[in-house]
Coordinates of C-alpha atoms in Angstrom, one line a residue:
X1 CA 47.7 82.0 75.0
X2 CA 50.5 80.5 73.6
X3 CA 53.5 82.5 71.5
X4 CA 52.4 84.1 68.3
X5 CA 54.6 85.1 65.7
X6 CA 53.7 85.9 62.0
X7 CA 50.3 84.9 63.1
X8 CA 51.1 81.7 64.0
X9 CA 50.2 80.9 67.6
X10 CA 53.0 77.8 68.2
X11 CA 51.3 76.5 71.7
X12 CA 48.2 75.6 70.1
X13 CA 49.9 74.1 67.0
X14 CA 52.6 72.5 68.4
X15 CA 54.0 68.8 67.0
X16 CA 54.2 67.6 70.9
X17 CA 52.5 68.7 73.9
X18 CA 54.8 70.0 76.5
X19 CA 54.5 66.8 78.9
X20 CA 54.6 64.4 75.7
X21 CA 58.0 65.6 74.6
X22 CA 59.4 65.9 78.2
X23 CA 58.4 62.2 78.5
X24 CA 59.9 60.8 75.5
X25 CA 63.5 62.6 75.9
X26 CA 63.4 61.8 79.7
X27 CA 64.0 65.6 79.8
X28 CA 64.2 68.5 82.6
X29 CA 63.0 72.0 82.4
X30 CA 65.6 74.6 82.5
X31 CA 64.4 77.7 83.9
X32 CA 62.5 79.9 86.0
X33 CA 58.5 79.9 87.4
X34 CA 56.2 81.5 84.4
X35 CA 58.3 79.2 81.4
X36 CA 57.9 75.3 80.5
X37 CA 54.3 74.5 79.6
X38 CA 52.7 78.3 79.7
X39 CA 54.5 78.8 76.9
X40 CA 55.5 75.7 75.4
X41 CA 55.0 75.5 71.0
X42 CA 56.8 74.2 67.9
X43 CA 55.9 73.7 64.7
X44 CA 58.8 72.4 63.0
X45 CA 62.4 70.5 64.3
X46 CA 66.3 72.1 63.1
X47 CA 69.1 70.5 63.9
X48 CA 71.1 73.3 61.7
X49 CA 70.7 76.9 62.9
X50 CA 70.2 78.1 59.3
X51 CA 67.5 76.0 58.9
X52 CA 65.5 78.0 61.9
X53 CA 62.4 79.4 61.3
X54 CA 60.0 81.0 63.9
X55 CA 58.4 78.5 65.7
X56 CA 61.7 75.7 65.4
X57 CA 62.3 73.6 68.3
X58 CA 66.3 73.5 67.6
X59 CA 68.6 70.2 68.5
X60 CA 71.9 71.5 68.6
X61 CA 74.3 67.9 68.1
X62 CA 77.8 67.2 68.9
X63 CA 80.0 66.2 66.6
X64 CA 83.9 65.3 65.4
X65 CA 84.6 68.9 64.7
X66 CA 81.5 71.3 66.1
X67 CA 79.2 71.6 68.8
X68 CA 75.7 72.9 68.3
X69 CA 75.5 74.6 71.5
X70 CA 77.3 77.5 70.0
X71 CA 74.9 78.1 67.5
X72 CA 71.7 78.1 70.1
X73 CA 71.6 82.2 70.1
X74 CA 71.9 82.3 66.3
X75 CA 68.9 79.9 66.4
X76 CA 67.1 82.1 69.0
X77 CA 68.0 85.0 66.8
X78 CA 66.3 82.8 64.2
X79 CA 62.9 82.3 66.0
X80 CA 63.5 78.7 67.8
X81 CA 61.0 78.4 70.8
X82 CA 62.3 75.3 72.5
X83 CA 66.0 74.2 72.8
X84 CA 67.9 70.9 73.7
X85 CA 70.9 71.6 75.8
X86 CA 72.9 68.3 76.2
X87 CA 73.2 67.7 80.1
X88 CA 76.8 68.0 80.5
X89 CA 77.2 70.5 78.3
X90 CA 74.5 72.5 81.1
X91 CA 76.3 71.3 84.3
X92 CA 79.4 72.4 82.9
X93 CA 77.8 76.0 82.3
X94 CA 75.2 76.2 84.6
X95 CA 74.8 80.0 85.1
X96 CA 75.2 80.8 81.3
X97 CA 72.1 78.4 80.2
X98 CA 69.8 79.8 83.5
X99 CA 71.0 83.4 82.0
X100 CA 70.1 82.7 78.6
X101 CA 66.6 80.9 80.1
X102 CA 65.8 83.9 82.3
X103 CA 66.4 86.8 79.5
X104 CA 64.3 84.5 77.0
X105 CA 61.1 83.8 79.3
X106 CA 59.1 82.4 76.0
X107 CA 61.6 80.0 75.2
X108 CA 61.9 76.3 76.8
X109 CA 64.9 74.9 77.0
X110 CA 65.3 71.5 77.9
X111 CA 68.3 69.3 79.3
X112 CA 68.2 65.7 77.9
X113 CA 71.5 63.5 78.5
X114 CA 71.9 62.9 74.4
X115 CA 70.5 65.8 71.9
X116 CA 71.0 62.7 69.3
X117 CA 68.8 60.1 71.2
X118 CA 66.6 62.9 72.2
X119 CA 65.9 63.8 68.7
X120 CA 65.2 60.6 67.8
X121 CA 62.5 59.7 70.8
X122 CA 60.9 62.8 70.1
X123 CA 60.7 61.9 66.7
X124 CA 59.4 58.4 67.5
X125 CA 56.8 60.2 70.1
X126 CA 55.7 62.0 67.1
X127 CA 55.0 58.9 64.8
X128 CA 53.0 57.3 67.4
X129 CA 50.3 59.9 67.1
X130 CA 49.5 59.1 64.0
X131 CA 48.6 55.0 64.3
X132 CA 46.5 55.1 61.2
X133 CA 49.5 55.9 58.9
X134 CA 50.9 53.5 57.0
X135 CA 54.6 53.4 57.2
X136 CA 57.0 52.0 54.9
X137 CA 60.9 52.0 55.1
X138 CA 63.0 51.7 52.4
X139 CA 66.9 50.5 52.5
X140 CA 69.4 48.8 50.5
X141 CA 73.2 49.6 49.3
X142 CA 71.7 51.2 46.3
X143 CA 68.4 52.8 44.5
X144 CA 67.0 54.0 47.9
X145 CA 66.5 57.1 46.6
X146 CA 64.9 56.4 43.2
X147 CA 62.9 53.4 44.7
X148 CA 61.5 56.2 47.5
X149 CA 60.2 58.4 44.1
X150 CA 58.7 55.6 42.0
X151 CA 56.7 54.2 44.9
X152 CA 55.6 57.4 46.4
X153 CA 55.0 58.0 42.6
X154 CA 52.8 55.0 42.3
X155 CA 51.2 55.5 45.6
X156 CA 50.2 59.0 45.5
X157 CA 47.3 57.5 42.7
X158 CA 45.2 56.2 46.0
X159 CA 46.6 57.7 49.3
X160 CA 47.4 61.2 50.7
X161 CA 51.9 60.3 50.5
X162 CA 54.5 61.8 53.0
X163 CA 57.5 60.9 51.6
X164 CA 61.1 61.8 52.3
X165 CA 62.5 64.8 50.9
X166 CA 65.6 64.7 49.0
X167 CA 68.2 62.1 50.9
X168 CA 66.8 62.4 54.3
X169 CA 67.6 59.5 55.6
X170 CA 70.5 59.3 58.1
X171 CA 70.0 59.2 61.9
X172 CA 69.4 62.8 62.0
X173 CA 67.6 63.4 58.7
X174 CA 64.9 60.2 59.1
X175 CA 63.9 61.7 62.3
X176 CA 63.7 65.2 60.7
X177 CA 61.5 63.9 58.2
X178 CA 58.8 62.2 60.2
X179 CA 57.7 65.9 61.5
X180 CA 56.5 66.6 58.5
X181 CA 53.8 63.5 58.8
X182 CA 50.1 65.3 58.5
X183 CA 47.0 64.2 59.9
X184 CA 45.8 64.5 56.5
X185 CA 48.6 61.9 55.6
X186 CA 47.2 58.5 54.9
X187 CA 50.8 56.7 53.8
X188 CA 54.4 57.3 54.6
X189 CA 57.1 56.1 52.5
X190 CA 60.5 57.0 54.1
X191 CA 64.1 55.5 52.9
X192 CA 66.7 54.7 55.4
X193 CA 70.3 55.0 55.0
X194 CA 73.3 54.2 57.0
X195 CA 77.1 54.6 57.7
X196 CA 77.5 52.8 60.8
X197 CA 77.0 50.2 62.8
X198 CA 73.5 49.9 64.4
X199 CA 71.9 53.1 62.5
X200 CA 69.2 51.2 60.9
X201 CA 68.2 49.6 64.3
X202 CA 68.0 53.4 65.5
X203 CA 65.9 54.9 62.8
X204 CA 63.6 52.0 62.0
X205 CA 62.9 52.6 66.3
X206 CA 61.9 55.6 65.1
X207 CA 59.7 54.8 62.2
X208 CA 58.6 51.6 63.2
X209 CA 57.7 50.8 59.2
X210 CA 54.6 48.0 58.6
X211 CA 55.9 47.7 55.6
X212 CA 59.9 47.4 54.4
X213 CA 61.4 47.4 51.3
X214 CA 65.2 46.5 50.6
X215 CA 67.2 46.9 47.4
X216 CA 70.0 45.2 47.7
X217 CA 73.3 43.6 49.5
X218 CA 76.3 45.6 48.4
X219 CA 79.6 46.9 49.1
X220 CA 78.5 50.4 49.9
X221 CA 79.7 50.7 53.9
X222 CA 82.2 47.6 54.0
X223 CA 85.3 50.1 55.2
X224 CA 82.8 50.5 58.2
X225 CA 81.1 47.4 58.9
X226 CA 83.9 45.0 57.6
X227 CA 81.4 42.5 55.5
X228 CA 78.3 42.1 53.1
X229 CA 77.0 39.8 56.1
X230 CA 77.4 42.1 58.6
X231 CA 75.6 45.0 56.1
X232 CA 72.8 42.7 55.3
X233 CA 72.5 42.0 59.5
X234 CA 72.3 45.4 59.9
X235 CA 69.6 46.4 56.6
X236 CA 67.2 43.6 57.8
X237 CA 66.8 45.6 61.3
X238 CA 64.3 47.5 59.0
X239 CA 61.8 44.4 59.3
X240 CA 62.5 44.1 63.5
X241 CA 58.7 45.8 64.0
X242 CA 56.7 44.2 60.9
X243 CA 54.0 42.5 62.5
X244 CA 51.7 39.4 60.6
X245 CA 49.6 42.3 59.1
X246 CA 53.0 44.0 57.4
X247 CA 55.0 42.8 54.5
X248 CA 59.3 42.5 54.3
X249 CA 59.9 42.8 49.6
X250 CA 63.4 41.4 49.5
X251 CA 65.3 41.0 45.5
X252 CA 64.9 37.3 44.4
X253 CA 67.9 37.6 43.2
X254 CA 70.0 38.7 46.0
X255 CA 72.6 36.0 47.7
X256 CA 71.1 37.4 51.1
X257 CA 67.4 36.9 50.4
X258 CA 67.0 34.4 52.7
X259 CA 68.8 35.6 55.2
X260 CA 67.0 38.9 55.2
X261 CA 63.5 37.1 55.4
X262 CA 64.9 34.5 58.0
X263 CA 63.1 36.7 61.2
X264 CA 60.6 38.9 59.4
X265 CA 57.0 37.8 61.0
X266 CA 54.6 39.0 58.5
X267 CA 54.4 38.3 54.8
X268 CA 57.4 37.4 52.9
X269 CA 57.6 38.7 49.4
X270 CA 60.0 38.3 46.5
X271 CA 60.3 40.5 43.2
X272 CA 62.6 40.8 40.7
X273 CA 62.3 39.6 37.0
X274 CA 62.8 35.6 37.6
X275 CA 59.7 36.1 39.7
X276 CA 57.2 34.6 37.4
X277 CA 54.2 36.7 35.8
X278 CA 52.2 34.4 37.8
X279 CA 52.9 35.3 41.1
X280 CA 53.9 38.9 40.4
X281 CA 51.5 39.7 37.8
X282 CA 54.6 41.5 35.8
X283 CA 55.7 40.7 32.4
X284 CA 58.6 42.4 31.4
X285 CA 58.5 43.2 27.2
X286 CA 62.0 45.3 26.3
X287 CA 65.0 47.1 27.5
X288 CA 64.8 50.5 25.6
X289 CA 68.2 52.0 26.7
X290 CA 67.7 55.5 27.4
X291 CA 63.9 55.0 26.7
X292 CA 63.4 53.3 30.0
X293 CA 61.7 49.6 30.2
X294 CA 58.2 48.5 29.3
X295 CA 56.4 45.5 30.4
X296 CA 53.0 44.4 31.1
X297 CA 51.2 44.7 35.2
X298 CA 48.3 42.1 35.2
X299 CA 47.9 42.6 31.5
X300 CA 48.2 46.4 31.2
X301 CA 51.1 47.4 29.1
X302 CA 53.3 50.6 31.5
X303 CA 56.7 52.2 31.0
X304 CA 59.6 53.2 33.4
X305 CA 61.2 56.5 31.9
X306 CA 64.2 56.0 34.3
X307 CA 66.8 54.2 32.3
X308 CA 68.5 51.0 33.5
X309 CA 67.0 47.2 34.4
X310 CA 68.9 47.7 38.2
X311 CA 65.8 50.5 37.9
X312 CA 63.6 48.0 36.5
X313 CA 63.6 46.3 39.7
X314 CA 63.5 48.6 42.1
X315 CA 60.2 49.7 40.1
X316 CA 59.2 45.4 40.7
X317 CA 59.9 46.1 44.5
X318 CA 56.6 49.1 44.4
X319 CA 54.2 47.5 41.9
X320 CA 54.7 44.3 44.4
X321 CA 54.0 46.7 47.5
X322 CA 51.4 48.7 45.7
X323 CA 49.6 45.5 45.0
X324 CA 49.6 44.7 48.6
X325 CA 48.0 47.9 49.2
X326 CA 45.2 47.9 46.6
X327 CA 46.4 49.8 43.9
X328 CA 45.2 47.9 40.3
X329 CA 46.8 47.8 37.0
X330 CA 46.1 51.1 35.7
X331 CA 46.6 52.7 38.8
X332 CA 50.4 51.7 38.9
X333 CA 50.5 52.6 35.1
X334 CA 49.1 55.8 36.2
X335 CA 52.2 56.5 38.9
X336 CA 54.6 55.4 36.8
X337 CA 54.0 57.7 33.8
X338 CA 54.6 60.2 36.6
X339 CA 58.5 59.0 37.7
X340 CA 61.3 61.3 36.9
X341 CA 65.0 60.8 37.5
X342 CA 65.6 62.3 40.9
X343 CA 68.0 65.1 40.0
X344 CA 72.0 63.8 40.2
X345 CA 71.0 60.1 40.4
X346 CA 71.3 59.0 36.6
X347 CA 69.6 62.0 35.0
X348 CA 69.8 61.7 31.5
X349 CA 70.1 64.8 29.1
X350 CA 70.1 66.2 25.8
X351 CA 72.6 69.1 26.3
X352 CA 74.3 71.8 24.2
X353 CA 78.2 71.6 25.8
X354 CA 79.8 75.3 26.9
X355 CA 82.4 76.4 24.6
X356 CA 85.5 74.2 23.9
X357 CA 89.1 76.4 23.9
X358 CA 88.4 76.6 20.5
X359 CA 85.0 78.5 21.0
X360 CA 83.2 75.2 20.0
X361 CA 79.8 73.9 21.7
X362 CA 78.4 70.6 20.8
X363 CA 75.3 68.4 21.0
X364 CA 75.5 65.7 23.0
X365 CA 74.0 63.1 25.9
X366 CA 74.8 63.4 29.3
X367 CA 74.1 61.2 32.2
X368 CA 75.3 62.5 35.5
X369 CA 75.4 59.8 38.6
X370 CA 76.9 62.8 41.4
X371 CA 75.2 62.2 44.2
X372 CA 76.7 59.4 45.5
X373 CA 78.9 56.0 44.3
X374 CA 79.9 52.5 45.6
X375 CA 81.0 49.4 43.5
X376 CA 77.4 48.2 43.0
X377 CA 75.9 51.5 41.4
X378 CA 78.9 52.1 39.7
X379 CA 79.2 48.7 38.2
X380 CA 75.1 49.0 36.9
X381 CA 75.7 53.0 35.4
X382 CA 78.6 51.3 33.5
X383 CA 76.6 47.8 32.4
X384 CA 74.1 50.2 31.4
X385 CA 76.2 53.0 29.0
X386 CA 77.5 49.4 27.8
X387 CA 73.9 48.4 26.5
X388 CA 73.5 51.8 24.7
X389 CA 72.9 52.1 21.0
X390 CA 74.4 55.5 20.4
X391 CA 75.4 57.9 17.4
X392 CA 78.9 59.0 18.6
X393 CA 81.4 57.8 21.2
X394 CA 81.4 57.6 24.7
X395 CA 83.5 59.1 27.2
X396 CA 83.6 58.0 31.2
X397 CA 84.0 59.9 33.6
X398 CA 84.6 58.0 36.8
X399 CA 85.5 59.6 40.4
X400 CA 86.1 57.8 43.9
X401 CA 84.0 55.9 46.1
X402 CA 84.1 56.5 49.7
X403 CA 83.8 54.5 52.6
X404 CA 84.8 51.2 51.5
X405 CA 87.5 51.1 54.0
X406 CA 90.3 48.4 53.3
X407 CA 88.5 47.3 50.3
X408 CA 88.9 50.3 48.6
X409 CA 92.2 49.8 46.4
X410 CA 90.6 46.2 45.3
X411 CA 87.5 47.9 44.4
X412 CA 88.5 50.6 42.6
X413 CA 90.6 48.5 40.7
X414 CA 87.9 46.2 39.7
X415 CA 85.6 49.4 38.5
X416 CA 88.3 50.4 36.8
X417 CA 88.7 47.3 34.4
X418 CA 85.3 46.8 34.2
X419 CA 85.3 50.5 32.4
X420 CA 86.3 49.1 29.5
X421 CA 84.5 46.2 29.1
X422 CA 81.8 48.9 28.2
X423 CA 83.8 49.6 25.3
X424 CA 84.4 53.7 26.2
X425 CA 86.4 55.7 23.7
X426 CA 87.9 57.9 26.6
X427 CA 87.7 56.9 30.3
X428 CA 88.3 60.2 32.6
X429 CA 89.4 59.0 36.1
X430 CA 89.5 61.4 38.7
X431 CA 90.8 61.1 42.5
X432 CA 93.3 59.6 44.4
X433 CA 91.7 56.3 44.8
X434 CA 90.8 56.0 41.3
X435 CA 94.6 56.0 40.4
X436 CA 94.1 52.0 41.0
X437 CA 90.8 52.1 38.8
X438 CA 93.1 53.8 35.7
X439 CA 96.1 51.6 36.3
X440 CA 93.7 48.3 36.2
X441 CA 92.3 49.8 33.0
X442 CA 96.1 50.3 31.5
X443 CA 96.8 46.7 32.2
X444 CA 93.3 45.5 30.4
X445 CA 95.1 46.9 27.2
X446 CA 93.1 50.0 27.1
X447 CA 95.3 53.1 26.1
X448 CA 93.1 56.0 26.1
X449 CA 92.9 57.0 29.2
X450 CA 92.9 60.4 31.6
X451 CA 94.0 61.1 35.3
X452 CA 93.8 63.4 37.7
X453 CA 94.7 62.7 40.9
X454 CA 92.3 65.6 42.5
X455 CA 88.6 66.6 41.6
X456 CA 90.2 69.9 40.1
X457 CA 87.0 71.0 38.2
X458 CA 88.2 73.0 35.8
X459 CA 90.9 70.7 34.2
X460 CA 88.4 67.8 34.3
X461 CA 85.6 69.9 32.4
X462 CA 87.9 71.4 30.2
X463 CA 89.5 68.1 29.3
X464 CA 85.9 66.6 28.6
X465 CA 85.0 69.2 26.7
X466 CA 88.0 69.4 24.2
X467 CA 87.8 65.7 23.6
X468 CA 84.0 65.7 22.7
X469 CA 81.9 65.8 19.4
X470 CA 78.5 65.5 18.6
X471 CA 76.2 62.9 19.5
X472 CA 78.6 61.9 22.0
X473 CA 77.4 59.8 25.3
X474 CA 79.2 61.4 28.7
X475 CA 78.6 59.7 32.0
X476 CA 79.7 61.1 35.4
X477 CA 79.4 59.5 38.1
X478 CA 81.5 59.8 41.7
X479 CA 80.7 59.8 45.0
X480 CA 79.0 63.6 46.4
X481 CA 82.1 64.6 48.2
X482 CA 84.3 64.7 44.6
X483 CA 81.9 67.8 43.4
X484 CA 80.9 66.3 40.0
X485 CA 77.7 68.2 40.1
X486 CA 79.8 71.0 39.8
X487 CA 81.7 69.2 36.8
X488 CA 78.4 69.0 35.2
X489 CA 77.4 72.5 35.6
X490 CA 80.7 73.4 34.0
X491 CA 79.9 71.0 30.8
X492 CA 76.5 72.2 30.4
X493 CA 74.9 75.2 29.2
X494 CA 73.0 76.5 32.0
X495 CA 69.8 76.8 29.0
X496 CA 70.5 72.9 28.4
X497 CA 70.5 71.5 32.1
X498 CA 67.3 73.0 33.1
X499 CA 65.4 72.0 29.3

């Protein structure tokens, strides 16, 4: 019998077979007679002790500023049942991981030469039991995330969807979410993100996608891989394993598009709204602002809630990958009635405003970009407050952009300017590198404007809130790391932000 705990007996259940995952992470036993396969179970994968539950196997990783290893009796602690122990980090401390072995005889613990690589070949060992799945990848400088939710959206209509939860999608986080792939799963849908070089080659190993969808060529990245060409060599990687059964969707639009298709073997497939209604069977009918877009899918009139055309086609990119896949008209329509703004990625709210310091709330719109922010999202969230028909005024407020290296003073100057072309009564800018984005604004002519060299929360909200009236427009939007999630929380009424 294999371990059981709550219930669960974790041999019997287990994601691998002992021999399958010591074969993919060209592993050893560590250990004594009576361990390895007799006991052998897990159920679910943690690269985070915290995230431990009973049955975890647990990957503790190296990195800049901590080493996993220490955590591996907090995971035990936890209920982890088979361990990575990075090689070196074993022959360096021999006796300590054959003690910790021999006083925990229903545990495994394994030696691999990289817990990284490991993770990721058990991951890809995983995937490869399941060759009926369909798998799609999704990348792009942008809209990953949102793209991810409208087509598992649209999907979900026909097929039994895994998708990615949240962000997942880093070179520890795609190979997380590929254990959670069912037998009972019929499709996967699972976005891909990088931040450096060769990360897309790694995970798309992993995934091995049939099907590949990319968003767009930006800026987000350049500090780390120097140039849009070498970030569009390194997001076509996701196509390496389509075969002439799969399909690459590439923007029309997009100076790369060519270049992305040039090796793809299957089909090639354009979308975006110069593709014509006869190819794509899309007719798009109006921009409604907030509203969302409407247009017409082989005749059938649909609606995308999620504001914004740069949303309008990422929603082109699934209808043309749905359509490949069998999904009809009303089916689509039927998925996309269903899309809602992932939460911090453009979310758009009617919200009552905490108290000004004059005891003051008021009504107003809020749209809150916080998750993350690079020149080409940042450039579409202001294009879009710019199309808006609204009551009252509206105030920006703009935080930095990481990761765009040497680029990032040009950049930030450039957003900056822009700001104002979207005619803002207030522009709020927030971090050390968007001291270029308000000096660029200043020398457009534009007066009204606020800075704050740090992401200090509580002057930022209580500036915003002193300055705003009724019917008022508010956008936020900054990169995760400047904690604007936490300046929207300290706008909002906690009543209004979960209405």
């Amino acid at each position: 019998m294999g371990l059981k705990m709550g219930g669960e007996d974790f041999k019997a259940n287990s994601l691998l077979t002992f021999d399958e995952l010591l074969e993919s992470v060209y592993g050893k036993y560590i250990g004594f007679a009576g361990g390895g396969a007799k006991v052998f179970g897990f159920t679910s994968v943690a690269t985070d002790s915290r995230n431990v539950k009973p049955g975890s196997l647990f990957v503790p990783l190296i990195g800049e500023n901590q080493d996993g290893h220490r955590f591996i009796p907090a995971a035990l602690a936890a209920g982890a049942t088979v361990v990575f122990v990075t090689d070196s980090v074993y022959q360096s401390n021999t006796k300590y991981f054959m003690d910790l072995a021999s006083e925990n005889l229903n545990i495994t613990f394994i030696a691999v030469e990289n817990n990284l690589a490991a993770l990721q070949n058990a991951a890809r060992a995983y995937v490869q039991k399941f060759p009926n799945l369909i798998k799609i990848g999704i990348t792009g400088s942008s809209g990953k995330t949102t793209t991810k939710e409208i087509l598992a959206s649209i999907l979900r209509e026909k097929y039994n969807v895994i998708a990615t939860k949240g962000n997942f999608n880093s070179e520890t986080g795609l190979p997380l979410s590929v254990f959670n792939i069912r037998p009972e799963h019929e499709v996967g849908v699972f976005e891909m993100g990088m931040n450096r070089r060769n990360e897309i080659g790694e995970i798309a190993r992993v995934l091995e996608p049939n099907y590949a969808i990319i968003t767009n060529i930006g800026n987000a990245h350049i500090g780390i891989l120097g140039s849009r060409e070498n970030i569009a060599d390194e997001k076509r990687k996701i196509f390496r394993y389509i075969n002439e059964n799969g399909a690459a969707f590439v923007p029309d639009e997009d100076d790369f598009a060519n270049f992305l298709l040039d090796r793809v073997k299957g089909r090639k497939i354009r979308y975006g709204k110069n593709v014509g209604a006869d190819i794509s069977g899309v007719q798009f009918i109006s921009n409604d602002g907030i509203g969302g877009t409407r247009f017409l899918v082989d005749g059938i009139e649909c609606r995308l809630a999620i504001p914004g055309l740069y949303n309008y086609n990422n929603a082109l990119a699934c209808i043309a990958l749905a359509k490949v896949l069998g999904l009809d008209a009303k089916l689509i329509r039927s998925g996309l009635e269903k899309v809602k703004s992932v939460d911090g990625r453009g979310n758009v709210l009617a919200i009552k405003t905490k108290a000004d310091s004059k005891g003051e709330s008021k009504k107003v719109m809020l749209m809150y970009d916080c998750y993350n922010a690079n020149p080409d999202s940042m450039e579409k969230a202001l294009s879009l407050c710019g199309s808006l028909e609204i009551k009252g005024r509206m105030i920006f407020v703009l935080g930095d952009m990481k990761e765009l290296g040497d680029a990032s003073a040009e950049e930030h100057s450039r957003i900056g300017a822009l700001a104002t072309l979207s005619k803002p009564n207030l522009i709020v800018f927030v971090g050390p590198e968007m001291e270029n984005g308000a000096k660029a604004a200043k020398l457009s002519g534009f007066t009204n404007i606020k800075y704050f060299p740090t992401a200090d929360v509580d002057k930022v909200s209580a500036c915003v809130l002193d300055y705003v009236n009724d019917d008022d427009f508010i956008l936020l939007k900054a990169s995760h790391s400047m904690n604007f999630d936490m300046i929207a929380q300290k706008i909002s009424s906690k009543e209004a932000l979960s209405a």
